[in-house]
Coordinates of C-alpha atoms and ligand atoms in Angstrom, one line a residue:
M1 CA 82.1 242.4 7.6
S2 CA 81.2 245.3 9.8
A3 CA 81.5 248.9 8.6
L4 CA 82.6 252.1 10.3
I5 CA 81.1 255.5 9.5
L6 CA 83.8 258.2 9.5
R7 CA 82.6 261.7 10.3
N8 CA 84.3 265.1 9.7
P9 CA 85.0 266.2 13.3
A10 CA 84.4 269.8 12.4
T11 CA 81.0 269.3 10.9
E12 CA 79.9 265.8 11.9
A13 CA 79.1 265.2 8.2
V14 CA 79.8 261.6 7.0
V15 CA 83.2 261.5 5.1
A16 CA 83.3 257.8 4.3
E17 CA 81.6 254.5 5.2
L18 CA 84.3 251.9 5.3
P19 CA 84.1 248.1 5.5
H20 CA 86.3 246.7 8.3
A21 CA 88.7 244.0 7.3
T22 CA 88.5 240.7 9.2
V23 CA 91.2 238.6 10.8
E24 CA 91.2 236.5 7.6
D25 CA 91.9 239.6 5.5
M26 CA 94.8 240.4 7.8
D27 CA 96.2 236.9 7.4
A28 CA 95.9 237.2 3.6
A29 CA 97.8 240.5 3.7
I30 CA 100.6 239.0 5.9
V31 CA 100.9 236.1 3.5
R32 CA 101.1 238.5 0.5
A33 CA 103.8 240.5 2.3
A34 CA 105.8 237.4 3.0
A35 CA 105.5 236.3 -0.6
A36 CA 106.9 239.6 -1.8
G37 CA 109.8 239.5 0.7
D38 CA 112.4 237.7 -1.4
A39 CA 111.9 239.9 -4.4
W40 CA 112.0 243.1 -2.4
R41 CA 115.1 242.2 -0.3
T42 CA 117.0 241.4 -3.5
V43 CA 116.2 244.6 -5.4
S44 CA 119.5 246.3 -5.8
P45 CA 120.2 249.1 -3.3
A46 CA 120.2 251.7 -6.1
D47 CA 116.9 250.5 -7.5
R48 CA 115.3 250.4 -4.0
N49 CA 116.5 253.9 -3.5
R50 CA 115.0 255.0 -6.9
L51 CA 111.7 253.3 -6.2
L52 CA 111.3 254.9 -2.7
R53 CA 112.3 258.3 -4.2
R54 CA 109.6 257.8 -6.8
F55 CA 107.1 257.0 -4.0
A56 CA 108.2 260.2 -2.2
D57 CA 107.8 262.3 -5.4
T58 CA 104.3 260.7 -6.0
V59 CA 103.3 261.7 -2.5
A60 CA 104.6 265.2 -3.0
A61 CA 102.6 265.5 -6.2
H62 CA 99.5 264.5 -4.3
A63 CA 100.3 266.6 -1.2
D64 CA 97.2 268.9 -1.4
E65 CA 94.9 265.9 -1.9
L66 CA 96.4 264.0 1.0
A67 CA 96.2 267.1 3.2
E68 CA 92.5 267.7 2.5
L69 CA 91.7 264.0 3.2
E70 CA 93.6 264.2 6.5
T71 CA 91.8 267.4 7.5
R72 CA 88.3 266.0 6.7
N73 CA 89.0 262.7 8.4
M74 CA 90.7 263.9 11.6
G75 CA 90.1 267.7 11.9
M76 CA 93.8 268.8 11.7
P77 CA 94.1 272.4 10.4
I78 CA 94.8 272.4 6.7
G79 CA 98.1 274.3 7.1
S80 CA 99.4 271.5 9.4
S81 CA 98.0 268.8 7.1
R82 CA 99.9 270.3 4.2
W83 CA 103.0 270.4 6.3
C84 CA 102.5 266.7 7.2
A85 CA 102.0 265.6 3.6
N86 CA 105.2 267.3 2.5
A87 CA 107.0 265.9 5.6
V88 CA 105.8 262.4 4.5
A89 CA 107.6 262.9 1.1
D90 CA 110.7 264.3 2.8
T91 CA 110.8 261.3 5.2
L92 CA 110.5 258.9 2.3
H93 CA 113.3 260.7 0.5
Y94 CA 115.6 260.6 3.6
F95 CA 115.1 256.8 4.0
A96 CA 115.5 256.3 0.2
G97 CA 118.9 257.8 0.6
A98 CA 119.6 255.7 3.6
V99 CA 119.3 252.4 1.6
E100 CA 122.9 252.7 0.3
K101 CA 124.3 254.2 3.5
H102 CA 123.3 251.7 6.2
A103 CA 126.6 249.8 5.9
G104 CA 128.0 247.0 8.0
S105 CA 131.6 247.0 9.3
T106 CA 134.7 245.0 9.3
I107 CA 136.3 244.2 12.7
P108 CA 140.0 243.4 13.3
V109 CA 140.2 239.9 14.6
A110 CA 142.9 237.2 14.6
G111 CA 143.0 234.5 12.0
G112 CA 140.6 235.9 9.5
V113 CA 138.2 238.6 8.5
D114 CA 135.1 239.6 10.4
M115 CA 132.3 241.5 9.0
T116 CA 128.7 242.5 9.8
F117 CA 125.6 242.7 7.7
H118 CA 122.3 244.4 8.4
E119 CA 119.7 241.9 7.3
P120 CA 116.0 242.7 6.7
L121 CA 113.7 241.1 9.2
G122 CA 111.0 240.0 6.8
V123 CA 107.4 241.0 7.3
V124 CA 107.0 244.0 9.6
G125 CA 103.6 245.0 11.1
L126 CA 103.1 248.8 11.5
I127 CA 100.4 249.9 13.9
T128 CA 99.6 253.6 13.9
P129 CA 97.4 256.0 15.9
W130 CA 94.9 258.6 14.7
N131 CA 96.6 261.8 15.8
F132 CA 99.1 262.3 12.9
P133 CA 97.9 259.4 10.6
M134 CA 100.0 259.8 7.4
L135 CA 103.0 261.4 9.1
I136 CA 103.5 258.6 11.6
A137 CA 102.8 256.0 8.9
S138 CA 105.7 257.5 7.0
W139 CA 108.0 257.4 10.0
K140 CA 107.7 253.6 9.9
L141 CA 107.2 252.9 6.2
G142 CA 110.4 254.8 5.3
P143 CA 112.9 252.8 7.4
A144 CA 111.0 249.5 7.2
L145 CA 111.0 249.5 3.3
A146 CA 114.5 251.0 3.0
A147 CA 115.9 248.2 5.1
G148 CA 114.4 245.6 2.7
N149 CA 111.3 244.5 4.7
T150 CA 107.8 244.2 3.4
V151 CA 105.1 245.7 5.5
V152 CA 101.5 245.4 6.6
L153 CA 100.2 248.8 7.8
K154 CA 97.3 248.8 10.2
P155 CA 96.2 252.4 10.7
A156 CA 93.8 253.6 13.4
E157 CA 90.4 252.6 12.3
I158 CA 88.9 256.1 12.8
T159 CA 91.5 257.8 10.5
P160 CA 92.5 255.4 7.8
L161 CA 91.9 257.4 4.7
T162 CA 95.4 258.9 4.1
S163 CA 97.1 255.5 4.9
I164 CA 94.9 253.8 2.3
R165 CA 95.8 256.5 -0.2
L166 CA 99.5 256.1 0.6
G167 CA 99.1 252.4 -0.3
E168 CA 97.6 253.3 -3.7
L169 CA 100.3 255.9 -4.4
A170 CA 103.1 253.4 -3.6
L171 CA 101.7 251.1 -6.3
E172 CA 101.4 254.0 -8.7
A173 CA 105.0 254.8 -8.0
G174 CA 106.0 251.3 -9.0
L175 CA 106.6 249.5 -5.7
P176 CA 106.0 245.8 -6.4
E177 CA 102.6 244.3 -5.3
G178 CA 102.7 242.9 -1.8
V179 CA 105.5 245.1 -0.5
L180 CA 103.2 247.7 1.2
N181 CA 99.9 246.4 2.3
V182 CA 97.2 248.4 4.2
V183 CA 94.6 246.7 6.3
V184 CA 91.9 248.7 8.1
G185 CA 90.2 247.1 11.1
P186 CA 89.8 247.2 14.8
G187 CA 93.0 247.0 16.9
S188 CA 92.0 244.3 19.3
T189 CA 91.3 241.8 16.6
V190 CA 92.8 242.7 13.2
G191 CA 95.7 244.7 14.7
W192 CA 96.4 242.0 17.3
R193 CA 96.8 239.4 14.5
L194 CA 100.1 241.2 13.7
V195 CA 101.3 240.3 17.2
E196 CA 100.2 236.7 16.9
H197 CA 101.0 235.8 13.4
P198 CA 104.3 233.8 13.1
L199 CA 105.2 235.3 9.7
V200 CA 105.4 238.8 11.2
R201 CA 108.9 239.3 12.6
K202 CA 108.5 242.7 14.2
V203 CA 105.7 245.1 15.3
A204 CA 106.4 248.8 15.2
F205 CA 103.7 250.5 17.3
T206 CA 102.7 254.1 18.0
G207 CA 99.8 254.6 20.3
S208 CA 98.8 254.6 23.9
T209 CA 100.9 253.2 26.7
V210 CA 98.1 250.9 27.8
V211 CA 98.0 249.2 24.4
G212 CA 101.8 249.3 24.1
K213 CA 102.1 247.2 27.3
R214 CA 99.6 244.7 26.0
L215 CA 101.6 244.4 22.7
M216 CA 104.8 243.8 24.7
Q217 CA 103.3 240.9 26.5
G218 CA 101.9 239.5 23.3
C219 CA 105.2 239.7 21.5
A220 CA 107.0 237.9 24.3
D221 CA 105.6 234.6 23.2
Q222 CA 107.6 234.6 19.9
V223 CA 110.3 236.9 21.1
K224 CA 109.0 239.2 18.4
R225 CA 110.9 242.4 17.8
L226 CA 108.9 245.4 19.0
T227 CA 109.3 249.2 19.1
L228 CA 107.0 251.4 21.0
E229 CA 106.2 255.1 20.7
L230 CA 103.8 255.8 23.5
G231 CA 102.2 258.6 25.5
G232 CA 103.7 261.7 27.1
K233 CA 103.2 264.4 29.7
S234 CA 106.1 266.6 28.7
A235 CA 107.4 269.7 30.5
N236 CA 108.0 273.1 29.1
I237 CA 110.4 274.7 31.7
V238 CA 110.6 278.5 31.8
F239 CA 113.4 280.0 33.9
A240 CA 113.3 283.6 35.1
D241 CA 116.3 284.5 32.9
A242 CA 114.5 283.4 29.7
D243 CA 113.2 285.6 26.9
L244 CA 109.7 285.6 28.4
E245 CA 108.1 287.2 25.4
K246 CA 109.5 284.5 23.1
A247 CA 108.7 281.6 25.6
A248 CA 105.1 282.9 26.1
A249 CA 104.5 283.4 22.4
A250 CA 105.6 279.8 21.8
A251 CA 103.8 278.2 24.7
P252 CA 100.3 277.8 23.1
G253 CA 101.9 276.0 20.1
A254 CA 103.7 273.7 22.5
V255 CA 100.5 272.4 24.1
F256 CA 97.6 273.3 21.8
D257 CA 99.0 272.2 18.5
N258 CA 96.8 269.6 16.9
S259 CA 94.3 270.4 19.6
G260 CA 96.7 268.9 22.2
Q261 CA 96.4 265.5 20.5
D262 CA 100.1 265.3 20.2
C263 CA 102.3 262.9 22.1
C264 CA 105.0 265.6 22.4
S265 CA 102.5 268.2 23.8
R266 CA 104.2 270.2 26.6
S267 CA 101.1 270.0 28.7
R268 CA 102.9 270.8 31.9
V269 CA 104.3 274.4 31.9
L270 CA 106.8 274.8 34.7
V271 CA 107.5 278.4 35.5
Q272 CA 110.1 279.9 38.0
R273 CA 108.2 281.4 40.8
S274 CA 109.8 284.9 40.6
V275 CA 108.3 285.4 37.1
F276 CA 105.2 283.2 37.5
D277 CA 102.5 285.9 37.3
E278 CA 104.3 287.9 34.6
F279 CA 104.7 284.7 32.4
L280 CA 101.2 283.5 33.0
E281 CA 99.7 286.9 31.9
K282 CA 101.7 286.7 28.7
F283 CA 100.8 283.0 28.1
V284 CA 97.1 283.8 28.5
A285 CA 97.4 286.7 26.1
A286 CA 99.0 284.5 23.5
A287 CA 96.4 281.7 24.1
A288 CA 93.6 284.2 23.7
A289 CA 94.9 285.1 20.2
W290 CA 95.0 281.4 19.2
K291 CA 92.5 281.1 16.4
V292 CA 90.1 278.1 16.8
G293 CA 87.7 277.2 14.1
D294 CA 87.2 275.8 10.6
P295 CA 90.2 273.5 10.0
M296 CA 89.8 274.1 6.2
D297 CA 90.7 277.8 6.8
T298 CA 94.4 278.4 6.4
A299 CA 94.3 281.0 9.2
T300 CA 93.0 278.5 11.7
A301 CA 95.5 277.4 14.4
M302 CA 93.3 274.8 16.1
G303 CA 90.5 272.6 14.9
P304 CA 88.1 270.2 16.8
L305 CA 89.0 267.0 18.7
V306 CA 88.9 263.8 16.6
T307 CA 85.6 262.2 17.7
A308 CA 82.7 262.7 20.1
D309 CA 84.2 259.9 22.3
H310 CA 87.5 261.6 22.6
L311 CA 85.8 264.9 23.4
A312 CA 84.0 263.2 26.2
R313 CA 87.3 261.8 27.5
V314 CA 89.0 265.2 27.5
L315 CA 86.0 266.8 29.1
A316 CA 86.1 264.3 31.9
Y317 CA 89.5 265.9 32.9
S318 CA 88.8 269.5 32.1
R319 CA 85.4 269.9 33.8
D320 CA 87.0 269.4 37.2
L321 CA 89.5 272.2 36.7
Q322 CA 89.2 275.9 37.6
P323 CA 90.9 277.4 34.7
V324 CA 92.5 280.8 34.7
F325 CA 91.7 281.0 31.0
T326 CA 89.2 279.3 28.7
G327 CA 89.0 280.1 25.0
E328 CA 86.1 280.3 22.6
V329 CA 84.8 277.5 20.3
P330 CA 82.6 277.8 17.3
D331 CA 78.8 277.3 17.6
G332 CA 77.1 274.5 15.8
P333 CA 78.2 270.9 15.1
G334 CA 81.6 269.5 15.7
Y335 CA 83.7 268.1 18.5
W336 CA 85.0 271.3 20.0
H337 CA 87.0 271.8 23.1
P338 CA 88.3 275.3 24.0
V339 CA 92.0 275.9 24.8
M340 CA 92.3 276.0 28.6
I341 CA 95.0 277.1 31.0
A342 CA 94.9 276.0 34.7
V343 CA 97.3 276.5 37.6
A344 CA 98.4 273.8 40.0
D345 CA 100.6 274.2 43.1
D346 CA 102.3 270.9 42.5
M347 CA 102.0 267.6 40.6
S348 CA 99.1 266.3 42.7
P349 CA 96.1 267.0 40.4
V350 CA 95.3 264.1 38.1
A351 CA 95.4 266.6 35.2
C352 CA 99.2 267.1 35.9
R353 CA 99.9 263.4 35.9
E354 CA 97.8 261.8 33.1
E355 CA 98.0 262.4 29.4
I356 CA 94.8 264.3 28.6
F357 CA 95.5 264.5 24.8
G358 CA 93.4 267.7 24.5
P359 CA 94.1 271.5 24.6
V360 CA 94.6 271.8 28.3
A361 CA 97.8 273.3 29.9
M362 CA 98.7 272.9 33.5
V363 CA 101.0 275.7 34.8
I364 CA 103.1 274.8 37.9
P365 CA 105.6 277.0 39.8
F366 CA 109.1 276.0 40.7
D367 CA 111.8 277.5 43.0
D368 CA 115.1 276.7 41.4
E369 CA 116.9 274.4 38.9
A370 CA 116.8 271.4 41.2
D371 CA 113.1 271.9 41.8
A372 CA 112.3 272.2 38.1
V373 CA 114.1 269.0 37.3
R374 CA 112.4 267.2 40.2
I375 CA 108.9 268.2 39.0
C376 CA 109.8 267.5 35.4
N377 CA 110.9 264.0 36.2
D378 CA 108.0 263.3 38.6
S379 CA 106.1 261.5 35.8
E380 CA 105.9 258.0 34.5
Y381 CA 106.4 259.4 31.0
G382 CA 109.5 260.8 29.4
L383 CA 108.9 261.7 25.8
S384 CA 109.9 265.3 25.1
G385 CA 110.3 268.7 26.7
S386 CA 111.7 272.2 26.4
V387 CA 113.9 274.5 28.5
W388 CA 113.8 278.2 28.2
T389 CA 116.8 280.2 29.6
R390 CA 119.5 282.5 28.4
D391 CA 122.1 280.7 30.5
G392 CA 123.8 278.1 28.2
A393 CA 125.4 276.2 31.1
R394 CA 122.1 275.9 32.9
A395 CA 120.4 274.7 29.7
L396 CA 123.0 271.9 29.4
R397 CA 122.7 271.0 33.1
V398 CA 119.0 270.8 32.9
V399 CA 118.7 268.9 29.6
R400 CA 121.1 266.3 30.9
A401 CA 119.1 265.8 34.1
M402 CA 115.7 265.6 32.3
E403 CA 114.4 262.1 31.9
A404 CA 113.1 262.5 28.4
G405 CA 114.3 261.4 24.9
T406 CA 113.5 264.5 22.7
I407 CA 114.3 267.9 24.2
S408 CA 114.6 271.4 22.8
V409 CA 116.2 274.6 24.2
N410 CA 114.5 277.9 23.5
S411 CA 112.2 276.1 21.0
N412 CA 109.3 273.7 20.9
S413 CA 110.7 271.6 18.1
S414 CA 110.5 267.8 18.6
V415 CA 110.6 265.9 15.4
R416 CA 113.0 265.9 12.4
Y417 CA 113.5 262.9 10.2
A418 CA 117.3 263.1 10.5
T419 CA 117.5 263.1 14.3
P420 CA 116.5 260.4 16.8
F421 CA 113.0 260.6 18.3
G422 CA 111.6 258.6 21.1
G423 CA 110.9 258.3 24.8
F424 CA 112.4 257.4 28.2
K425 CA 110.4 255.4 30.8
Q426 CA 106.8 254.5 29.8
S427 CA 106.9 256.8 26.7
G428 CA 108.4 254.0 24.6
L429 CA 111.1 251.6 23.6
G430 CA 113.4 252.2 20.7
R431 CA 113.7 255.3 18.4
E432 CA 112.1 256.6 15.2
H433 CA 114.0 258.6 12.6
S434 CA 117.7 259.1 11.8
M435 CA 120.0 256.3 10.8
H436 CA 119.5 254.8 14.3
V437 CA 116.0 253.6 13.5
L438 CA 117.4 251.3 10.8
D439 CA 118.9 249.1 13.5
H440 CA 115.3 248.5 14.7
Y441 CA 114.3 247.2 11.3
T442 CA 117.2 244.9 10.7
E443 CA 119.0 242.0 12.4
L444 CA 122.8 242.4 12.8
K445 CA 124.6 239.4 11.4
N446 CA 128.2 238.7 12.1
V447 CA 130.4 236.6 9.8
F448 CA 133.9 235.4 10.5
I449 CA 135.9 234.1 7.5
S450 CA 139.1 232.2 8.3
T451 CA 142.2 233.2 6.3
E452 CA 144.2 230.3 7.6
Ligands
NAD1 P1 95.7 253.4 20.7 O1 96.7 252.8 21.5 O2 94.3 253.3 21.2 O3 95.7 252.9 19.2 C1 96.8 252.9 18.4 C2 96.7 251.9 17.4 O4 96.8 250.6 18.0 C3 95.5 251.9 16.5 O5 95.7 251.6 15.2 C4 94.6 250.8 17.2 O6 93.6 250.2 16.3 C5 95.7 249.8 17.6 N1 95.3 248.9 18.6 C6 94.5 249.1 19.7 N2 94.4 248.0 20.5 C7 95.2 247.1 19.9 C8 95.5 245.7 20.2 N3 95.0 245.1 21.3 N4 96.4 245.1 19.3 C9 96.9 245.6 18.2 N5 96.6 246.9 17.9 C10 95.8 247.6 18.7 O7 96.2 254.9 20.6 P2 95.4 256.2 19.9 O8 94.3 256.6 20.8 O9 95.1 255.8 18.5 O10 96.6 257.3 19.9 C11 96.8 258.1 20.9 C12 98.0 257.7 21.7 O11 99.1 257.6 20.9 C13 98.4 258.7 22.8 O12 98.7 258.1 24.0 C14 99.6 259.3 22.2 O13 100.5 259.9 23.1 C15 100.3 258.2 21.5 N6 101.2 258.7 20.5 C16 102.5 258.5 20.7 C17 103.4 259.0 19.7 C18 104.9 258.8 19.9 O14 105.6 259.0 18.9 N7 105.4 258.6 21.1 C19 103.0 259.7 18.6 C20 101.6 259.8 18.4 C21 100.7 259.3 19.4

């Protein structure tokens, strides 16, 4: 059994030394989840609702502890970690309530009665990334468990601590043994076993597009259900008629939040040419006020990147740029990358095309509405995006033309548990959140009963 040393990205101090599970451990967890399946799927809806609410309340009662763990493991500012911990509880509450609302239907037919049922799938494998570890785990745990499935959660091996704690809290809240299993190990071996194992009926994955494609190929063999939440290169489109103060004040948060390690990061800022210089000046001023430093300080807006390896990956993009603004980073240890703003004439630089997953904004001019839509859609990704304008009709025309799944107008907002979230094109397959996601964690069964 190999071990992984987890370091605090802000200090490089060792946070934990963790044994890695083996493929055999994963097999045992899958078998445990399968064995718990019958008991969980037959828990009455009201009791399943109650148990999930108790899980949510237990998470809320441990929100500070979870937040601190997340910040020490992945470097997210403590204010964001606290927000995430409470959002985990809210997400679990929402899906607890959904247990009794995800109803089938009756359909008018000749000669009898026709009805549909949403049946649980069985064992579901949840594979999550390192950028919002506990939050993204909850996006999958909530609907998977509410729908009557049992789960094996495989968190990113570099940020597993809050997922492990969620597993403990679920037991503390009274979820039966075997319903929620957490296995920590490398993706290519232990994670891949969820793709291969015949007892696993579905894989729900959030991570890179490269790995998502591999999983899609792997799942083909058993026609295994698969949902994918993948990468992004989203556009923040600022028209000349926008409230420029408001758009510029929001722009740093749209791209530098979580050190840019955010699939929804609006890392392409598209600005109408007639206000380009004026907006850029305001954006740079707002970025200069962005406080980078100790993630345990509640005043901090941005912490370090997650690991030394990831810092090297981001630097490989940013060192070729000629930024118009580069922020400050703390001296001393830690995996720090400054906030950075660069200008591009068009979409040709690689930094405009590829997901950097760091605090780097590319600002690109456009001429008119059609030009803005053309540049926005000139990407293999289509996850999120924003439009800033005071013209309501324009906002509607542009959002309908954008090839992206999760869009906001005069706001950076992307994710709410009650509204569908997901991507077009190579940003994903399926949706998270809202009642829609429950269809991804159930099979639709149709039954005809003759009355003749
Ligand atoms: P990653 O693809 O490297 O890893 C994600 C998870 O997959 C990890 O748990 C990893 O261990 C596992 N994994 C890796 N190879 C595997 C394999 N062969 N079989 C099974 N599991 C495997 O991604 P990451 O670096 O952890 O996360 C960053 C990426 O996630 C970015 O591209 C980001 O855009 C994306 N992301 C997307 C969303 C979304 O909702 N669309 C949200 C957050 C992050």
